[in-house]
Amino acid sequence: MNGLARASVRFRPASFVGSFIALLLGAAIITACGALLQTGITAHVQPVRYAESPVVVSGDPYARISYQGGEGAESKERALPERSRVESALTARIAARPGVAAAVPDLSFPVQAEKRTGALPVLTGRNFSAAALTAPGSSARAKGHAPRAGEVVLEEAAARAAHLAPGDRVSLTAPGGSGNYVISGLASAQSDGPSVWFADGVAERLSGHPGTVDAIAVEPRDGITTAALAGQVRQAVDGRAEVATGDARGAVEEPALAEGKTVLIGLGGSFGGIAAMTAIFVVIGTIALAIGQRAREFAMLRAVGATPGQIRRTIATEAVILAPAAAALGVLPGLALARWWFGELVDRGAVPGQVSLDIGVVPMLAAVGTSVLAALTAGWVAARRPAKLRPSQALGEASVEPARPGVTRIVMGLAALAGGGALTGLAARLNGSDAANTALGVVMCFLLAVALLGPLLARLCTSVLGLPLRASAAGAAGSLAADNTRAQARRLASAITPIVMVTAFCGTLIFIQSTIRHASAQNVEVAAVADHVLGSTGPGLPAATAERAARVPGVESATGVLRTGAVYRSGDELSSTTVLGISGDPAELPKVLDLGVRSGSLSALGSSRDTVALDTSLAEDLGVKTGDRVPLWLGDGTKVRPTVVATYERGLGVGQVLMPRAAVAQHVSAALDGQVLVSAAPGADPKTVARQLAALSPQATVTDAAGYGVQADRNQELNSWANTVMAAVLGGFAAIAAANTLVMTVLDRRREVGLLRLSGTTHRQVRGMMRWEALLVAASGLLLGSAIAWTTLVPIARGLTGAAPTSPPAPHCNWPPEPSSSPSPPPACPPAHCCAPDRSKPARHGSDATHRHRGRGERNRARRTSNQALNFPADGGHRVTHGHHGRHECEDEEAVVDDRGHLGGGRLCGGADLGAMAARRPTCPRRSPRTVRRDHHHRIPHHARRPGSRSRRRTRCPLHAP
């Protein structure tokens, strides 16, 4: 049997092409997701700043919980949104250990220079005692003396670019305050960007985190090993901080690594699981179809004496031969997809640039192993029927397709369908994350039901959708297609199943994102009622900006917004949310931010730092109400239990947690406001107020309320992009798999097609039948997948947004604009995608195809202004120039004209109709009556064109001449 299997693969490769393609594509997707998952698990950053310090003490970058699971105690962790810090008092305790030569506290914070200081970029502020912590081969030795109070040491390259020297004064602003400083010295360039060094006490105050530092670098005494030093340091910190050695020191330098690892693990794990399951189902269906098409071959083997075990071993051997080769070839495109995917994540800031893609053998082995197991499973399932046939009945049974699946398969499918219905009812009664988690079980149950009941569902859908075709709506081809799809539902189920699965998953991904974006946009549009939004092109706005803005003439109130995050526990899961630290009088907040208060009062936020206001959906998830205390982890991991003083309904897209700025300022990496929301006094001049607000900070920007929405949308861009990419990958895989299955089905029907041709069916009717069959298969898959997606989306959307799912906005073109009765200059040229010329066809009467704008500066715009109505005067008409390769061109716009005189497609800026223009000027001024032919096409008269000429002879365009 092994020799027979090898001979089948060798001499009949066409029978295995479809299975080979399915295995290759499945292995590619599994490899890509596996590479991302492995990178998320093993991601690390090589230490640069701490390369010479074998031990580094830092805060824990994760929020952690422990709970009692089914297998005993379990734990969960979540990356913190801000840098976790350590107490500066630990420095003395660590330095007192016998094996420690030095313990150096390290601080870093953003510093901005005033405009009058010169062209200084955004600097990294540091304490001067950490100047020795430099990358190997560099030096921070100052040319001058160490900074004292009121002095700084500036990086030499930055000082030279700003024309500054020792003794000059600079005005600097940091999260903890502003001031004028004298340059006491210059230091060499640093590997982590332009820096400025302050005296240790001044740096700690300016960082905005008095009493804490970013990290503590520990140097050993001679003869002390790294392991011994780390043990002494752990005793000194006594669990109050993390002790890092080796590559773990790089994570201290790059706090974003923890969040980046979470993104990679989530993307590679969750999406990888979905993609792997989809690939396995597609591979199983395709291989089962291929084996079913060879039923007569296996029947012949049974008839000549082959045993059931030999049949199964033959199919297993074919799978073992085919699957590894296909999976090995699929590894290469999978690695290419992983590289592109990872590069996009780095470019979007989701993963630190210092992290590299980890391409190991584990994802490749997982792809090959999964492909082999899927092929063996598919072969075992598909071989059951031909292996059980009696030799005397084998040939007769093989020619008849079973009418329905087996009883066991039907029972399991109905059970999965019932489970999906039960979970749907349960999810409809839940709110928030509970509904979303339950909805995942809904889609899995329904997809399992589709995989098991595929032939029955395919028969039902094709029977219903084929009714119009049987009613002679599509002729003989449509009637044949409807009958064929109904009779061959078992085969076509292999093509319908991947379409259903991917439509359900992709529909859920895309629609839930569009629903969240729509709800967020509505909340921002309604909530942001500020007259002006003061932003920054730098790291942020100092804390005093809101107070200064409130003193600007014409300003009624100003509220600073410090954006950060928090982590909360919901059941046995940890989730993160956005936090807005509000400065100023909370009672004035509704003047700039209308959040739709449901209970309590926002003015109570000013009564104490230990207060919080929550979005209603978050409050329901946490099970709290006004007056209760809610447990939270602030951005740096500090645990707090503030009192809920208010709940509001417009938190999604705006901010789901509101706290006093003073309560969160010391728990963010840089206590700089992201925005200041300003309410103008009645009668104030908006332009004057905006100009005065812009003068408050050198990096200040002033916009209207829409500026708040722009910044709020940035938080959703990564999720939207990730969901779109996942949907595109799965959608492409499903499209190829469905096409592959249809091709396999058509190739297996060559005898049937030949019989149709012999009976008088034309080539056109056969092709029409195939097209209608493909359309019925696609429509059936899309219908079932959409039903599953909608059933899944409803509880998720209502739990997260309180509204029904919203479809993504369709792309549209706003050209030409609405006509206006008032005189105005012509509208600007439409975007390129709206007016791209179609040169494949000549222009037709009554169409919008005219000229395509060529863009030649102000001269051309002036001409378009004077000729906007296309009533070209005698002294300003368009002129046609005969260009290269027999192409006529207008001076200011391009009329696509070929050697036969046909005008190509395009659109004139202004949306005019060339056909109507030609109808108004049917005669040629130079040669009448033989001018523009009043037929199907516009033509340039023969005297106005010279085919093949390269001259630039000018003549009046006969269509434009008066």
CSV table of C-alpha atoms in Angstrom, one decimal, residues 69 104 124 153 166 198 256 285 300 303 321 332 340 392 449 459 466 681 693 751 801 812 835 865 915 927:
chain,number,residue,atom,x,y,z
A,69,GLY,CA,-8.7,28.2,39.4
A,104,VAL,CA,23.4,55.1,41.4
A,124,THR,CA,15.9,64.4,28.3
A,153,VAL,CA,25.2,70.7,31.9
A,166,PRO,CA,29.0,77.8,29.0
A,198,PHE,CA,20.6,69.0,36.7
A,256,ALA,CA,7.2,50.0,26.5
A,285,GLY,CA,-12.6,19.9,4.1
A,300,MET,CA,-11.9,-0.7,-7.5
A,303,ALA,CA,-13.3,-4.9,-5.5
A,321,ILE,CA,4.0,12.4,1.8
A,332,LEU,CA,8.6,30.8,3.4
A,340,TRP,CA,5.7,42.6,7.2
A,392,SER,CA,-19.3,-6.7,-4.2
A,449,ALA,CA,-22.3,23.5,13.9
A,459,ARG,CA,-28.4,21.9,0.5
A,466,GLY,CA,-31.7,28.7,-6.3
A,681,ALA,CA,-16.7,84.3,27.6
A,693,LEU,CA,-3.8,81.1,23.9
A,751,ARG,CA,-17.5,13.8,-17.8
A,801,THR,CA,-21.6,50.6,23.6
A,812,HIS,CA,-17.5,57.7,-1.2
A,835,CYS,CA,-11.0,61.6,-11.5
A,865,THR,CA,-11.7,80.2,-12.8
A,915,GLY,CA,-21.0,65.3,-24.3
A,927,ARG,CA,-14.0,73.0,-42.0
